[in-house]
mmCIF file of C-alpha atoms and ligand atoms in Angstrom:
data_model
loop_
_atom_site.group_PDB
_atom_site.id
_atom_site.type_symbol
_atom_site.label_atom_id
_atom_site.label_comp_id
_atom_site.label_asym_id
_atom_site.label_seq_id
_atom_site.Cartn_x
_atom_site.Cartn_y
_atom_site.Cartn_z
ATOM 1 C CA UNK T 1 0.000 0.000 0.000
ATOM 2 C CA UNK T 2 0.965 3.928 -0.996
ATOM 3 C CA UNK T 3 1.663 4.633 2.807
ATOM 4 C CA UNK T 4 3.804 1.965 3.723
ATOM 5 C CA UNK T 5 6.751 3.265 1.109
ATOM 6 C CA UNK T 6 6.690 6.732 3.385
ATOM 7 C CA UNK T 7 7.063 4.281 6.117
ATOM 8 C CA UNK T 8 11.134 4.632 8.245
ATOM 9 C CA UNK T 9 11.405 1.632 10.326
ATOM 10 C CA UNK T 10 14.614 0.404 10.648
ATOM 11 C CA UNK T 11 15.976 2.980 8.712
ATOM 12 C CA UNK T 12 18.947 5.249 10.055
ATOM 13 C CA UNK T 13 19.293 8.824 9.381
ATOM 14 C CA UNK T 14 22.327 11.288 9.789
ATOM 15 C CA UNK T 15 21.213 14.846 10.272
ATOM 16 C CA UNK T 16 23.243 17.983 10.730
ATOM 17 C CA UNK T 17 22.333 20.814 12.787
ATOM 18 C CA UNK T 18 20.007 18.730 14.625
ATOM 19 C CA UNK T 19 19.283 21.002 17.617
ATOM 20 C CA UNK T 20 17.331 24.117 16.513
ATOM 21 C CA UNK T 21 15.513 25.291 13.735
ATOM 22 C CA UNK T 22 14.779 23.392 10.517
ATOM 23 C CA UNK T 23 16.722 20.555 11.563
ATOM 24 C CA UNK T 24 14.910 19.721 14.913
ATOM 25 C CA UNK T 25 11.591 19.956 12.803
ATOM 26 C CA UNK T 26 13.158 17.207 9.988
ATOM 27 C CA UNK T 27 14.429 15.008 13.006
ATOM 28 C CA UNK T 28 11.447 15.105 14.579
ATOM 29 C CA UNK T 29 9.974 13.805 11.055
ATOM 30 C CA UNK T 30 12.061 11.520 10.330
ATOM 31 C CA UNK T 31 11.738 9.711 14.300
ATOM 32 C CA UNK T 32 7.951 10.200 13.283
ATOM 33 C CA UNK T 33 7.976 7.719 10.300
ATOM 34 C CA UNK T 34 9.679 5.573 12.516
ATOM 35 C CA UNK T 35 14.230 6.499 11.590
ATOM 36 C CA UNK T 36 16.526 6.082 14.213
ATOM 37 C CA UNK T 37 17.900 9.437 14.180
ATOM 38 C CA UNK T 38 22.029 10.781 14.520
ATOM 39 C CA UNK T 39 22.076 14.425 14.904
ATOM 40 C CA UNK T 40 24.874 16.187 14.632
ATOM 41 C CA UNK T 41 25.725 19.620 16.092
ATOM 42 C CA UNK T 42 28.285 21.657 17.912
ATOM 43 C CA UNK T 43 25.430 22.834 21.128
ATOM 44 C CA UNK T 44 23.818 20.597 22.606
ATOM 45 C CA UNK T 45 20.672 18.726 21.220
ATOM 46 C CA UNK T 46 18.518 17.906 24.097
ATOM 47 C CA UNK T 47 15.279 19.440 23.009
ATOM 48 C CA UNK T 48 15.423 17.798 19.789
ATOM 49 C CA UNK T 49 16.029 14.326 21.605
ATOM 50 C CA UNK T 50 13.404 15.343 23.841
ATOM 51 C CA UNK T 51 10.472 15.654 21.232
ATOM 52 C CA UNK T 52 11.930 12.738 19.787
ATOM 53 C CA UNK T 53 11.628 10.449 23.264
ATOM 54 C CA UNK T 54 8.540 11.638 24.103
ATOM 55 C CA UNK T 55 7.167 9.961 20.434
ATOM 56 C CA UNK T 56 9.278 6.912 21.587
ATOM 57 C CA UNK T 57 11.561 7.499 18.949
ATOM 58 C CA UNK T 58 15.355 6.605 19.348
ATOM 59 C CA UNK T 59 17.653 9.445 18.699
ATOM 60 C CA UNK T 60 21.286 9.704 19.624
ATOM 61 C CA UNK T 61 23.800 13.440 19.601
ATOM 62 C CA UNK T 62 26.740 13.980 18.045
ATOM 63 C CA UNK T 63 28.709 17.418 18.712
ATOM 64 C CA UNK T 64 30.885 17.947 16.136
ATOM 65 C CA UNK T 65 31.945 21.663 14.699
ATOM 66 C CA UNK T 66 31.256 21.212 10.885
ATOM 67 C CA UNK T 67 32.979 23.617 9.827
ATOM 68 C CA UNK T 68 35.912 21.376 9.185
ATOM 69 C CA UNK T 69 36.108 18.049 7.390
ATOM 70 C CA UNK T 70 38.248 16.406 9.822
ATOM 71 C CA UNK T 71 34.939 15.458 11.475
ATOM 72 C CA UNK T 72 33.644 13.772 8.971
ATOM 73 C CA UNK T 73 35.277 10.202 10.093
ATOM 74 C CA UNK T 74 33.831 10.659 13.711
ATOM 75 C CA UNK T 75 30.559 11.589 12.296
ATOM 76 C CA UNK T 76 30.195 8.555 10.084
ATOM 77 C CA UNK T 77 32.001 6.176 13.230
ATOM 78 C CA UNK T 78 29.764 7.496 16.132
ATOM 79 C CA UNK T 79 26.179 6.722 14.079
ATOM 80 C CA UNK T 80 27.755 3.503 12.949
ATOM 81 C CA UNK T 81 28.646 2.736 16.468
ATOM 82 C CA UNK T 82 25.412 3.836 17.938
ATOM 83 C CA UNK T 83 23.162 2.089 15.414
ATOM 84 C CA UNK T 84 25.180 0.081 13.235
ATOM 85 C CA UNK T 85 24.248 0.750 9.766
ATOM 86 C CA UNK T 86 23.304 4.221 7.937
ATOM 87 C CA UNK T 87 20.656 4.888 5.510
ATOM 88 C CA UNK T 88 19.879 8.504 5.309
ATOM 89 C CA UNK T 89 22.126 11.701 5.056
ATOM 90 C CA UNK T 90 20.502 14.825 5.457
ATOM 91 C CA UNK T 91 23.405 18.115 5.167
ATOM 92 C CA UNK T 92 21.321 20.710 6.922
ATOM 93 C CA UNK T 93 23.410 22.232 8.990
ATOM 94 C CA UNK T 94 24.578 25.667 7.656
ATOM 95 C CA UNK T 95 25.079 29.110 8.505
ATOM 96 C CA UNK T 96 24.905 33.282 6.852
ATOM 97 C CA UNK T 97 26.764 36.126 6.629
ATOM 98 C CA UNK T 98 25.305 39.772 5.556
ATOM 99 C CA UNK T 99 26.864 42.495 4.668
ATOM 100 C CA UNK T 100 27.278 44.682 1.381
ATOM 101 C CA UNK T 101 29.141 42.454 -1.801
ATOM 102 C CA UNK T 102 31.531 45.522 -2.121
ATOM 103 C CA UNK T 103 32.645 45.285 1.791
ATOM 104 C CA UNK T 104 32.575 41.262 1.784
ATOM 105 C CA UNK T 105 35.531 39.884 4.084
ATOM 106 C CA UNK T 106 37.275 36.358 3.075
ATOM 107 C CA UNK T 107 36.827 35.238 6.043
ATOM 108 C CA UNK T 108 33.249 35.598 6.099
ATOM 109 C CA UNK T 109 33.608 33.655 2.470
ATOM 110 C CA UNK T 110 35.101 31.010 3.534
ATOM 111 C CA UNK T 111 33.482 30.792 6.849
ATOM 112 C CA UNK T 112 30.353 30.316 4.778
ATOM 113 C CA UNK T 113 31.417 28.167 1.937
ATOM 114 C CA UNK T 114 33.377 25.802 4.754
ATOM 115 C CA UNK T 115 29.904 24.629 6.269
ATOM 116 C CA UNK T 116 27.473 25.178 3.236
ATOM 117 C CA UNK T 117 29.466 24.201 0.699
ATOM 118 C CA UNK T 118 33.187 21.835 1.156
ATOM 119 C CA UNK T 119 31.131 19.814 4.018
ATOM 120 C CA UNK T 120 28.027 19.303 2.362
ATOM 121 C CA UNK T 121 30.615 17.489 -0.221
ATOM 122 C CA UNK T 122 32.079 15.482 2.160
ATOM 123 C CA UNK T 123 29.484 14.461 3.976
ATOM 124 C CA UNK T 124 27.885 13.018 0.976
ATOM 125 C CA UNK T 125 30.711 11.492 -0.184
ATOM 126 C CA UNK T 126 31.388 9.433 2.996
ATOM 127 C CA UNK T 127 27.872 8.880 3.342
ATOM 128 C CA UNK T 128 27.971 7.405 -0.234
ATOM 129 C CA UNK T 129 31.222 5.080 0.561
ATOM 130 C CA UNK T 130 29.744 3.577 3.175
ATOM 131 C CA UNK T 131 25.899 2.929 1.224
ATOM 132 C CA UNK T 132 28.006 1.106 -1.290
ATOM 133 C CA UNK T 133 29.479 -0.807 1.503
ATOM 134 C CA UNK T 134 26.229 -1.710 2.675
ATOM 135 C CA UNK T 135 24.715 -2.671 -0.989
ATOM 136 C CA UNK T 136 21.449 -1.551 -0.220
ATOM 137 C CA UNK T 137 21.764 1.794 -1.563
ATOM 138 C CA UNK T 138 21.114 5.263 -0.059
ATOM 139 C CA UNK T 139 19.271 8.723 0.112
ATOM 140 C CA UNK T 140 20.937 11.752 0.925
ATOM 141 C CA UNK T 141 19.033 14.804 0.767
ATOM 142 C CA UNK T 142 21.066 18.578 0.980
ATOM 143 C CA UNK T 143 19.291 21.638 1.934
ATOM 144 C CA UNK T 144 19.302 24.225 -0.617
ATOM 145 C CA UNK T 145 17.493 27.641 -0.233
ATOM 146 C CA UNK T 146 15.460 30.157 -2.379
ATOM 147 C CA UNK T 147 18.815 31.591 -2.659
ATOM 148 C CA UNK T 148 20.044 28.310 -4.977
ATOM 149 C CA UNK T 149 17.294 30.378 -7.678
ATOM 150 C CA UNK T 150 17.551 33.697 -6.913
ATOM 151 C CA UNK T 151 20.239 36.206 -6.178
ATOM 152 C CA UNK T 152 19.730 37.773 -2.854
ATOM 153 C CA UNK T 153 20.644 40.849 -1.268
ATOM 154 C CA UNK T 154 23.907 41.274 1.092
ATOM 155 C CA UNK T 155 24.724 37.419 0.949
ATOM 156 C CA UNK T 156 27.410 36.504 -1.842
ATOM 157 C CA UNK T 157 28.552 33.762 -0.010
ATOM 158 C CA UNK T 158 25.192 32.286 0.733
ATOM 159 C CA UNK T 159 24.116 32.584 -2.526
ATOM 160 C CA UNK T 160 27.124 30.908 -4.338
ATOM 161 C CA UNK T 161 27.378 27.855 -1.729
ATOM 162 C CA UNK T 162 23.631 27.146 -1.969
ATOM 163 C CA UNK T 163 23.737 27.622 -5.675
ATOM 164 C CA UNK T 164 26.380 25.083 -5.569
ATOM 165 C CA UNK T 165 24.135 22.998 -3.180
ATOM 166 C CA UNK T 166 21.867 22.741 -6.468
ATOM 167 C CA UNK T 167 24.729 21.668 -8.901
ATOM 168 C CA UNK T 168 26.301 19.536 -6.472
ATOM 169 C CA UNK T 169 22.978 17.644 -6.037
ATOM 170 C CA UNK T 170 22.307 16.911 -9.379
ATOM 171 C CA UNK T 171 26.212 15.982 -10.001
ATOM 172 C CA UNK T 172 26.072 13.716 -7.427
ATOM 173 C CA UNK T 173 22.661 12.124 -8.044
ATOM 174 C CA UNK T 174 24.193 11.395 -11.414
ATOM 175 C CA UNK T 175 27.056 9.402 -10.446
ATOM 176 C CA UNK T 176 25.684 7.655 -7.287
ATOM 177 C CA UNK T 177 22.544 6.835 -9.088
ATOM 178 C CA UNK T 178 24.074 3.359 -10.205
ATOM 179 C CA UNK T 179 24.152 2.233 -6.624
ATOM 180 C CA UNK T 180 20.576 2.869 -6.183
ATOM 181 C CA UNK T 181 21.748 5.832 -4.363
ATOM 182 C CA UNK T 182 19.519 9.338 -4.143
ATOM 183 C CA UNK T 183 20.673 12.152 -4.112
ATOM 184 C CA UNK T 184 17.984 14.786 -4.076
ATOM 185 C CA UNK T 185 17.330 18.458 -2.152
ATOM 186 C CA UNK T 186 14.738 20.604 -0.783
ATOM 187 C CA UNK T 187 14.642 24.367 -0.795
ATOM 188 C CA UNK T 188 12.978 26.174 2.084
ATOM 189 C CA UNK T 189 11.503 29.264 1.250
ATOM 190 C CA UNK T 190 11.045 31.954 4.029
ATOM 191 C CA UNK T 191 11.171 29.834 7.560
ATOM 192 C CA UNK T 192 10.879 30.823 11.126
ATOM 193 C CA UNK T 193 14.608 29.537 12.585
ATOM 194 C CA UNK T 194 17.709 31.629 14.169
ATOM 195 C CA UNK T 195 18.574 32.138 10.306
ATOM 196 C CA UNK T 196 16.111 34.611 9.547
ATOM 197 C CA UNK T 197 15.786 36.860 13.075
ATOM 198 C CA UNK T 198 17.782 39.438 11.520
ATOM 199 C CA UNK T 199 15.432 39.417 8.590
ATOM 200 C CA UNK T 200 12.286 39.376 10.631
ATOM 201 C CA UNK T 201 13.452 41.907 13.001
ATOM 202 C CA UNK T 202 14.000 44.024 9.853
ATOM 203 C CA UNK T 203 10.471 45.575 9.863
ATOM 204 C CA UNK T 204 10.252 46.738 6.510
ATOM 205 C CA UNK T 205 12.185 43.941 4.892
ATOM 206 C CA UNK T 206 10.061 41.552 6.768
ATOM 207 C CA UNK T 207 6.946 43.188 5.353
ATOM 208 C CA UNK T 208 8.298 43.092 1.972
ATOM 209 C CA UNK T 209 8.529 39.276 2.190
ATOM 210 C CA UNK T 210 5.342 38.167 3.963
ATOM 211 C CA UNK T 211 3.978 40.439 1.001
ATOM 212 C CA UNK T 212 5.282 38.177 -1.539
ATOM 213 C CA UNK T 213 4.667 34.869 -0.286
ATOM 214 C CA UNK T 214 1.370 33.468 -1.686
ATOM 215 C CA UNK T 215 0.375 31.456 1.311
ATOM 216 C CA UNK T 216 0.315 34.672 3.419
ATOM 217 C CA UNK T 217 3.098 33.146 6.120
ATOM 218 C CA UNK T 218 6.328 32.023 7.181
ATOM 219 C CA UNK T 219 7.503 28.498 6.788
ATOM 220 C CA UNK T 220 8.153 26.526 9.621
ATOM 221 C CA UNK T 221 10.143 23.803 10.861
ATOM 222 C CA UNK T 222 7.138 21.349 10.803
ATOM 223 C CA UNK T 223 6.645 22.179 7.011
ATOM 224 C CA UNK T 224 9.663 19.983 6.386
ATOM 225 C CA UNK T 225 8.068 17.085 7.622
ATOM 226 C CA UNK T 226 6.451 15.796 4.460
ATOM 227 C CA UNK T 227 9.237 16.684 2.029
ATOM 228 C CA UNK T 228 12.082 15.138 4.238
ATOM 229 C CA UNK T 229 10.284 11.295 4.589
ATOM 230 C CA UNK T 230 8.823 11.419 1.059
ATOM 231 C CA UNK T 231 12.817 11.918 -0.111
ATOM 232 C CA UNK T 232 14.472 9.922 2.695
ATOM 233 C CA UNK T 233 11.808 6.970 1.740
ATOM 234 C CA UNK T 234 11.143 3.907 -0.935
ATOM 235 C CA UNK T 235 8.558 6.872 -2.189
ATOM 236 C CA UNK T 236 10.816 8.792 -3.849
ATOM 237 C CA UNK T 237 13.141 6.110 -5.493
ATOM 238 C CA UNK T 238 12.635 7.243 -8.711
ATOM 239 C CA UNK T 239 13.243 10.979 -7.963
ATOM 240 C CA UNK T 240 16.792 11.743 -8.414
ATOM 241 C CA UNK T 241 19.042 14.985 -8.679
ATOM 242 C CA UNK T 242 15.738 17.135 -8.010
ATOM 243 C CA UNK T 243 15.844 20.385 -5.955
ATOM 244 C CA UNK T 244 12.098 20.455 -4.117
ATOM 245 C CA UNK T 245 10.843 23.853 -2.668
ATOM 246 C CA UNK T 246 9.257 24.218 0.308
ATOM 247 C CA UNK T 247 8.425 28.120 -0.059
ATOM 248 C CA UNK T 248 5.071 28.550 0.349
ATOM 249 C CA UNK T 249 4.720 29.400 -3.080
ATOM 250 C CA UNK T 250 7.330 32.125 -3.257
ATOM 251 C CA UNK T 251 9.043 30.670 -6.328
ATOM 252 C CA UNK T 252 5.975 30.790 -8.512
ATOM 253 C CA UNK T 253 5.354 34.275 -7.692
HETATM 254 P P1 NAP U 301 19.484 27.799 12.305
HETATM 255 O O1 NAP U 301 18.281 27.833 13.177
HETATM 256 O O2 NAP U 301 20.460 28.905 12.349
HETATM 257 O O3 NAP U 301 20.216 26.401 12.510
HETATM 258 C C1 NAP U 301 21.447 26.138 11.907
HETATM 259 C C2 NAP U 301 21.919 24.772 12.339
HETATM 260 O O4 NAP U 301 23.186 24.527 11.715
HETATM 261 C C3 NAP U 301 22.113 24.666 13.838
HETATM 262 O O5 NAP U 301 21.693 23.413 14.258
HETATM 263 C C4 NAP U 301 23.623 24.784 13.979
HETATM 264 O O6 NAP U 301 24.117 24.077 15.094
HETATM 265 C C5 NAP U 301 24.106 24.118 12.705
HETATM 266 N N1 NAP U 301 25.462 24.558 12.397
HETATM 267 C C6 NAP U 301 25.845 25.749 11.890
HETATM 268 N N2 NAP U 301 27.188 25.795 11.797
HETATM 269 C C7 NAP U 301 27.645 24.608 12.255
HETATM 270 C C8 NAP U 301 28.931 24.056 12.418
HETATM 271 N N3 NAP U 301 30.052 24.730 12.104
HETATM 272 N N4 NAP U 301 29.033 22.814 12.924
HETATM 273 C C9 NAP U 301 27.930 22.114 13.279
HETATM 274 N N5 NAP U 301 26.689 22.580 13.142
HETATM 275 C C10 NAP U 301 26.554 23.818 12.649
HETATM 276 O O7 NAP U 301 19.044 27.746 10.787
HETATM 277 P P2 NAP U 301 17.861 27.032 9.994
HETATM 278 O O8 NAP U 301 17.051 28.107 9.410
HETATM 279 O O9 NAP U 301 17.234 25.939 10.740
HETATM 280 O O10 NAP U 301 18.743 26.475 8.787
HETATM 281 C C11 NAP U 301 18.910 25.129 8.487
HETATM 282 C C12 NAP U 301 19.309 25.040 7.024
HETATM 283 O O11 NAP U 301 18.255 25.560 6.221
HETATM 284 C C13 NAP U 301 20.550 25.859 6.659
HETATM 285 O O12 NAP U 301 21.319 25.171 5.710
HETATM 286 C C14 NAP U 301 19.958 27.113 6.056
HETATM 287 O O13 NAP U 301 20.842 27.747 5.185
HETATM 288 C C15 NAP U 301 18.764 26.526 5.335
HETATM 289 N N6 NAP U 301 17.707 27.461 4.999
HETATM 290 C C16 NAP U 301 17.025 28.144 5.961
HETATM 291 C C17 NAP U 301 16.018 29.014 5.569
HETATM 292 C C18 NAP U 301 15.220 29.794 6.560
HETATM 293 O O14 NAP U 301 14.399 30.612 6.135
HETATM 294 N N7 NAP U 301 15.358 29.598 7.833
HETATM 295 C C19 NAP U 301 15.714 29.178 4.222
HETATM 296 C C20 NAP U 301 16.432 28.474 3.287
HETATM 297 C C21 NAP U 301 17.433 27.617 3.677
HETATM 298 P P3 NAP U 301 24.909 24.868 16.272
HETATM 299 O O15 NAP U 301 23.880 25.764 16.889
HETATM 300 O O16 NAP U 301 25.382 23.811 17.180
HETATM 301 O O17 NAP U 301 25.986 25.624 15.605
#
């Protein structure tokens, strides 16, 4: 039956920036449809394994800084050693910088493009090696951002790493597909998370935005929920290298 392919169980999912935010909300999913969850962050996540006990889901932290790949090994060891087998890899974990293009520091570039952009790599790749270990294939899903469409204003860096979230998706889906291996993304539109207070907070550019979106609101965390199982589950094995918003409409606009 249709429902069972959204169904988790037994499934185990890697997520990054697991305690706040747009990741809590997908982990939260994820436990929901029945994934043992690994969530990775550098603060604690105790309210996301919280919300995730209290659905008697099984959900376990790890705190690594991602904005360096030397990580990546404990990453992939820890969810191995806590559940023995991985399934899922969701690269959520990411962070902005604003100011004006023509004042833009390096180190803000890089900061940005270390987490958004290098990682997200990495993290797919060793998330791939071991699915071909496994032989059961794989779904990774990357989280991209209106910004992977559309220019922006005061966010080079942001733009170019989630642009390359976009390319990197497809690329990847391409060669990965072979080993029955997804690779697909979502792109949140507007959403109510740390990442936007300075937006929000920005009366008139926060009026200029609710104005455009054509369901009237704000995305939030919950309104991952349905795009993170369908991708992470036997529903989607067919969809590959495809960027899904979650905007509220905002793209069609
Ligand atoms: P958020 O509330 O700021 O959460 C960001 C998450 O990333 C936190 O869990 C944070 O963990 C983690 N993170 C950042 N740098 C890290 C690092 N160096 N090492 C480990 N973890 C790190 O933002 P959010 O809105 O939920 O964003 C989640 C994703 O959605 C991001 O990729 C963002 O670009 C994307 N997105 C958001 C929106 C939106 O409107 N909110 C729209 C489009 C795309 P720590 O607190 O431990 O650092």
């Amino acid at each position: 039956m249709v429902l069972d392919m959204f169904k988790l169980d037994g499934k185990v999912a890697i997520v990054t920036g697991a305690n706040t935010g747009l990741g809590q909300g997908m982990c939260v999913g994820l436990a929901e449809a029945g994934a043992k969850v690994v969530g990775v962050a550098r603060r604690s996540c105790d309210e996301t394994a919280e919300k995730i006990k209290a659905i008697g889901g099984e959900f376990t932290t790890v705190i690594a800084d991602l904005s360096t790949t030397d990580v990546i090994d404990t990453v992939i060891s820890e969810a191995l050693k806590a559940y023995g087998r991985i399934d899922i890899l969701v690269n959520n974990a990411g962070i902005i910088k604003r100011e004006d293009a023509i004042e833009y520091s390096m180190e803000d570039w890089d900061a940005v493009c270390a987490v958004n952009q290098k990682e997200v790599f990495f993290l797919c790749q060793a998330a791939a090696k071991q699915f071909i270990k496994q032989g059961e294939g794989g779904k990774i899903i990357n989280v991209a951002s209106m910004l992977s469409y559309q220019g922006g204003i005061r966010v080079p860096a942001y733009t170019a790493s989630k642009s390359a979230v976009l390319g990197l998706t497809r690329a990847l889906a391409n060669e990965w597909a072979k080993y029955d291996i997804q690779v697909n993304a979502i792109a949140p539109g507007y959403m109510v998370t740390n990442n936007t207070a300075q937006l929000r907070n920005d009366e008139d550019r926060s009026a200029e935005i609710l104005d455009r979106i054509p369901a009237g609101r704000w995305g939030t965390p919950d309104d991952m929920k349905g795009a993170i199982v369908w991708l992470a589950s036997p529903a989607s094995d067919y969809v590959n290298g495809f960027t899904v918003a979650v905007d509220g409409g905002w793209l069609a606009r």
